[in-house]
Amino acid sequence: MAKILFVLTGADHWTLNDGSKHPTGFWAEEFVAPYEAFTRAGHEIVVASPGAVVPVVDQGSLSADANGGQEAADHIAAVLEKATELKNPIDLATVDLDAYDAVFYPGGHGPMEDLAVDDDSARVLTGALASGKPLAVVCHGPAALLATERGGDSPFRGYEVTAFTNAEETQAGLADKAPWLLQDRLEALGVTFNEGPAWAPNVVVDRNLHTGQNPASSAPLAHRFLESL
């Protein structure tokens, strides 16, 4: 049985370019799909967030439309309610990476607000990458990679990754309001960005780094991640 660290945003909003606060948090499916896959396989999950803040779910991710119907939406809400790990996070600053076998970052717009500039998250990401342990990051979660930049360079430079694309942000209606776009910033970081069709599953694996493009990529990313454990 592996012990898997889930790093979640502690933010409940994303500050847009006009200074307004867009309500957000983590995206439900991006937590639930891997959580169910890993716990079914018998693995232990520990949730960490900046300051041990109980992560806030993006309410938009609980809707029937976001989940392909009300039945699926009800299932996701039920899993979140029963996930005691989510309600008892540890402080990201206290994480000892040696205690974990793998690291997983769900997305949502929340990471654009806090993990993108969080030094503790950068330490975890850099350590996980260097250790060779399976590391997975999905959708807007790769915003956290931006915090690893030091002196104009990042350990993720040259890695092939995917994440929520400019096209998807535009279709979601937030591109014009965003202070920056994730695809643009990742490409500026020096990664090789793999853009799949909008909203379709897309999983990219480069060495021990596993990335998923969007919410639909969460389940296949979790499956591929399990194969690496």
PDB file of N, CA and C in Angstrom, residues 112 137-143 145 160-169 182-184 186 191-197 200 202 204 211-215 217:
ATOM      1  N   MET A 112      -4.289  28.817  -9.307  1.00  0.00           N
ATOM      2  CA  MET A 112      -3.820  30.010 -10.011  1.00  0.00           C
ATOM      3  C   MET A 112      -3.604  31.160  -9.018  1.00  0.00           C
ATOM      4  N   VAL A 137      -0.141  15.988 -11.880  1.00  0.00           N
ATOM      5  CA  VAL A 137      -0.718  17.328 -11.766  1.00  0.00           C
ATOM      6  C   VAL A 137      -1.753  17.481 -12.878  1.00  0.00           C
ATOM      7  N   VAL A 138      -2.951  17.963 -12.545  1.00  0.00           N
ATOM      8  CA  VAL A 138      -4.019  17.973 -13.539  1.00  0.00           C
ATOM      9  C   VAL A 138      -4.680  19.348 -13.689  1.00  0.00           C
ATOM     10  N   CYS A 139      -5.043  19.670 -14.914  1.00  0.00           N
ATOM     11  CA  CYS A 139      -5.866  20.825 -15.303  1.00  0.00           C
ATOM     12  C   CYS A 139      -5.189  22.157 -14.940  1.00  0.00           C
ATOM     13  N   HIS A 140      -5.711  22.905 -13.957  1.00  0.00           N
ATOM     14  CA  HIS A 140      -5.046  24.134 -13.519  1.00  0.00           C
ATOM     15  C   HIS A 140      -3.995  23.871 -12.445  1.00  0.00           C
ATOM     16  N   GLY A 141      -3.909  22.617 -11.985  1.00  0.00           N
ATOM     17  CA  GLY A 141      -2.887  22.272 -11.003  1.00  0.00           C
ATOM     18  C   GLY A 141      -1.474  22.619 -11.444  1.00  0.00           C
ATOM     19  N   PRO A 142      -1.141  22.462 -12.753  1.00  0.00           N
ATOM     20  CA  PRO A 142       0.208  22.811 -13.189  1.00  0.00           C
ATOM     21  C   PRO A 142       0.588  24.280 -12.980  1.00  0.00           C
ATOM     22  N   ALA A 143      -0.360  25.113 -12.582  1.00  0.00           N
ATOM     23  CA  ALA A 143       0.009  26.483 -12.192  1.00  0.00           C
ATOM     24  C   ALA A 143       1.043  26.453 -11.078  1.00  0.00           C
ATOM     25  N   LEU A 145       3.588  24.672 -10.879  1.00  0.00           N
ATOM     26  CA  LEU A 145       4.939  24.553 -11.424  1.00  0.00           C
ATOM     27  C   LEU A 145       5.607  25.917 -11.560  1.00  0.00           C
ATOM     28  N   GLU A 160       7.836  17.441 -21.038  1.00  0.00           N
ATOM     29  CA  GLU A 160       6.601  17.516 -21.804  1.00  0.00           C
ATOM     30  C   GLU A 160       5.420  17.459 -20.832  1.00  0.00           C
ATOM     31  N   VAL A 161       4.558  18.456 -20.903  1.00  0.00           N
ATOM     32  CA  VAL A 161       3.427  18.530 -19.986  1.00  0.00           C
ATOM     33  C   VAL A 161       2.176  18.965 -20.755  1.00  0.00           C
ATOM     34  N   THR A 162       1.039  18.768 -20.109  1.00  0.00           N
ATOM     35  CA  THR A 162      -0.200  19.361 -20.585  1.00  0.00           C
ATOM     36  C   THR A 162      -0.891  20.005 -19.406  1.00  0.00           C
ATOM     37  N   ALA A 163      -1.884  20.833 -19.697  1.00  0.00           N
ATOM     38  CA  ALA A 163      -2.647  21.540 -18.674  1.00  0.00           C
ATOM     39  C   ALA A 163      -3.844  22.185 -19.374  1.00  0.00           C
ATOM     40  N   PHE A 164      -4.663  22.874 -18.608  1.00  0.00           N
ATOM     41  CA  PHE A 164      -5.818  23.571 -19.177  1.00  0.00           C
ATOM     42  C   PHE A 164      -5.331  24.573 -20.218  1.00  0.00           C
ATOM     43  N   THR A 165      -5.871  24.487 -21.410  1.00  0.00           N
ATOM     44  CA  THR A 165      -5.338  25.244 -22.538  1.00  0.00           C
ATOM     45  C   THR A 165      -5.960  26.632 -22.671  1.00  0.00           C
ATOM     46  N   ASN A 166      -5.303  27.472 -23.460  1.00  0.00           N
ATOM     47  CA  ASN A 166      -5.876  28.785 -23.762  1.00  0.00           C
ATOM     48  C   ASN A 166      -7.247  28.650 -24.422  1.00  0.00           C
ATOM     49  N   ALA A 167      -7.388  27.661 -25.313  1.00  0.00           N
ATOM     50  CA  ALA A 167      -8.660  27.453 -26.002  1.00  0.00           C
ATOM     51  C   ALA A 167      -9.759  27.095 -24.998  1.00  0.00           C
ATOM     52  N   GLU A 168      -9.433  26.247 -24.035  1.00  0.00           N
ATOM     53  CA  GLU A 168     -10.432  25.858 -23.035  1.00  0.00           C
ATOM     54  C   GLU A 168     -10.788  27.025 -22.122  1.00  0.00           C
ATOM     55  N   GLU A 169      -9.781  27.828 -21.749  1.00  0.00           N
ATOM     56  CA  GLU A 169     -10.059  28.995 -20.910  1.00  0.00           C
ATOM     57  C   GLU A 169     -10.945  29.991 -21.650  1.00  0.00           C
ATOM     58  N   LEU A 182      -2.656  30.055 -18.280  1.00  0.00           N
ATOM     59  CA  LEU A 182      -1.761  29.005 -17.801  1.00  0.00           C
ATOM     60  C   LEU A 182      -0.868  28.458 -18.909  1.00  0.00           C
ATOM     61  N   GLN A 183      -1.440  28.197 -20.074  1.00  0.00           N
ATOM     62  CA  GLN A 183      -0.630  27.662 -21.166  1.00  0.00           C
ATOM     63  C   GLN A 183       0.508  28.609 -21.507  1.00  0.00           C
ATOM     64  N   ASP A 184       0.219  29.904 -21.572  1.00  0.00           N
ATOM     65  CA  ASP A 184       1.253  30.891 -21.899  1.00  0.00           C
ATOM     66  C   ASP A 184       2.378  30.879 -20.869  1.00  0.00           C
ATOM     67  N   LEU A 186       3.225  28.495 -18.731  1.00  0.00           N
ATOM     68  CA  LEU A 186       3.985  27.239 -18.729  1.00  0.00           C
ATOM     69  C   LEU A 186       4.972  27.195 -19.887  1.00  0.00           C
ATOM     70  N   VAL A 191       8.626  24.541 -20.539  1.00  0.00           N
ATOM     71  CA  VAL A 191       8.147  23.175 -20.767  1.00  0.00           C
ATOM     72  C   VAL A 191       7.765  23.019 -22.237  1.00  0.00           C
ATOM     73  N   THR A 192       7.628  21.770 -22.666  1.00  0.00           N
ATOM     74  CA  THR A 192       7.063  21.474 -23.978  1.00  0.00           C
ATOM     75  C   THR A 192       5.582  21.190 -23.764  1.00  0.00           C
ATOM     76  N   PHE A 193       4.734  22.086 -24.234  1.00  0.00           N
ATOM     77  CA  PHE A 193       3.298  22.005 -23.938  1.00  0.00           C
ATOM     78  C   PHE A 193       2.593  21.139 -24.976  1.00  0.00           C
ATOM     79  N   ASN A 194       1.894  20.125 -24.494  1.00  0.00           N
ATOM     80  CA  ASN A 194       1.161  19.198 -25.357  1.00  0.00           C
ATOM     81  C   ASN A 194      -0.318  19.557 -25.289  1.00  0.00           C
ATOM     82  N   GLU A 195      -0.836  20.165 -26.342  1.00  0.00           N
ATOM     83  CA  GLU A 195      -2.232  20.612 -26.375  1.00  0.00           C
ATOM     84  C   GLU A 195      -3.098  19.620 -27.138  1.00  0.00           C
ATOM     85  N   GLY A 196      -4.034  19.001 -26.443  1.00  0.00           N
ATOM     86  CA  GLY A 196      -4.981  18.110 -27.077  1.00  0.00           C
ATOM     87  C   GLY A 196      -6.261  18.854 -27.420  1.00  0.00           C
ATOM     88  N   PRO A 197      -7.231  18.171 -28.043  1.00  0.00           N
ATOM     89  CA  PRO A 197      -8.517  18.798 -28.349  1.00  0.00           C
ATOM     90  C   PRO A 197      -9.181  19.294 -27.067  1.00  0.00           C
ATOM     91  N   ALA A 200     -11.326  17.141 -24.253  1.00  0.00           N
ATOM     92  CA  ALA A 200     -11.130  15.699 -24.421  1.00  0.00           C
ATOM     93  C   ALA A 200     -10.015  15.232 -23.491  1.00  0.00           C
ATOM     94  N   ASN A 202      -6.649  13.987 -22.131  1.00  0.00           N
ATOM     95  CA  ASN A 202      -5.283  14.050 -22.643  1.00  0.00           C
ATOM     96  C   ASN A 202      -4.332  13.875 -21.470  1.00  0.00           C
ATOM     97  N   VAL A 204      -0.290  13.108 -20.405  1.00  0.00           N
ATOM     98  CA  VAL A 204       1.091  13.141 -20.874  1.00  0.00           C
ATOM     99  C   VAL A 204       1.992  12.643 -19.748  1.00  0.00           C
ATOM    100  N   THR A 211       0.859  14.439 -16.278  1.00  0.00           N
ATOM    101  CA  THR A 211      -0.028  15.603 -16.311  1.00  0.00           C
ATOM    102  C   THR A 211      -1.292  15.289 -17.109  1.00  0.00           C
ATOM    103  N   GLY A 212      -2.392  15.943 -16.716  1.00  0.00           N
ATOM    104  CA  GLY A 212      -3.666  15.801 -17.400  1.00  0.00           C
ATOM    105  C   GLY A 212      -4.192  17.164 -17.789  1.00  0.00           C
ATOM    106  N   GLN A 213      -4.839  17.248 -18.943  1.00  0.00           N
ATOM    107  CA  GLN A 213      -5.198  18.540 -19.515  1.00  0.00           C
ATOM    108  C   GLN A 213      -6.393  19.212 -18.855  1.00  0.00           C
ATOM    109  N   ASN A 214      -7.388  18.454 -18.443  1.00  0.00           N
ATOM    110  CA  ASN A 214      -8.673  19.037 -18.054  1.00  0.00           C
ATOM    111  C   ASN A 214      -9.413  18.064 -17.128  1.00  0.00           C
ATOM    112  N   PRO A 215     -10.617  18.423 -16.663  1.00  0.00           N
ATOM    113  CA  PRO A 215     -11.334  17.501 -15.767  1.00  0.00           C
ATOM    114  C   PRO A 215     -11.550  16.111 -16.361  1.00  0.00           C
ATOM    115  N   SER A 217      -9.642  14.458 -18.016  1.00  0.00           N
ATOM    116  CA  SER A 217      -8.385  13.709 -17.968  1.00  0.00           C
ATOM    117  C   SER A 217      -8.107  13.124 -16.591  1.00  0.00           C
TER     118      SER A 217
END
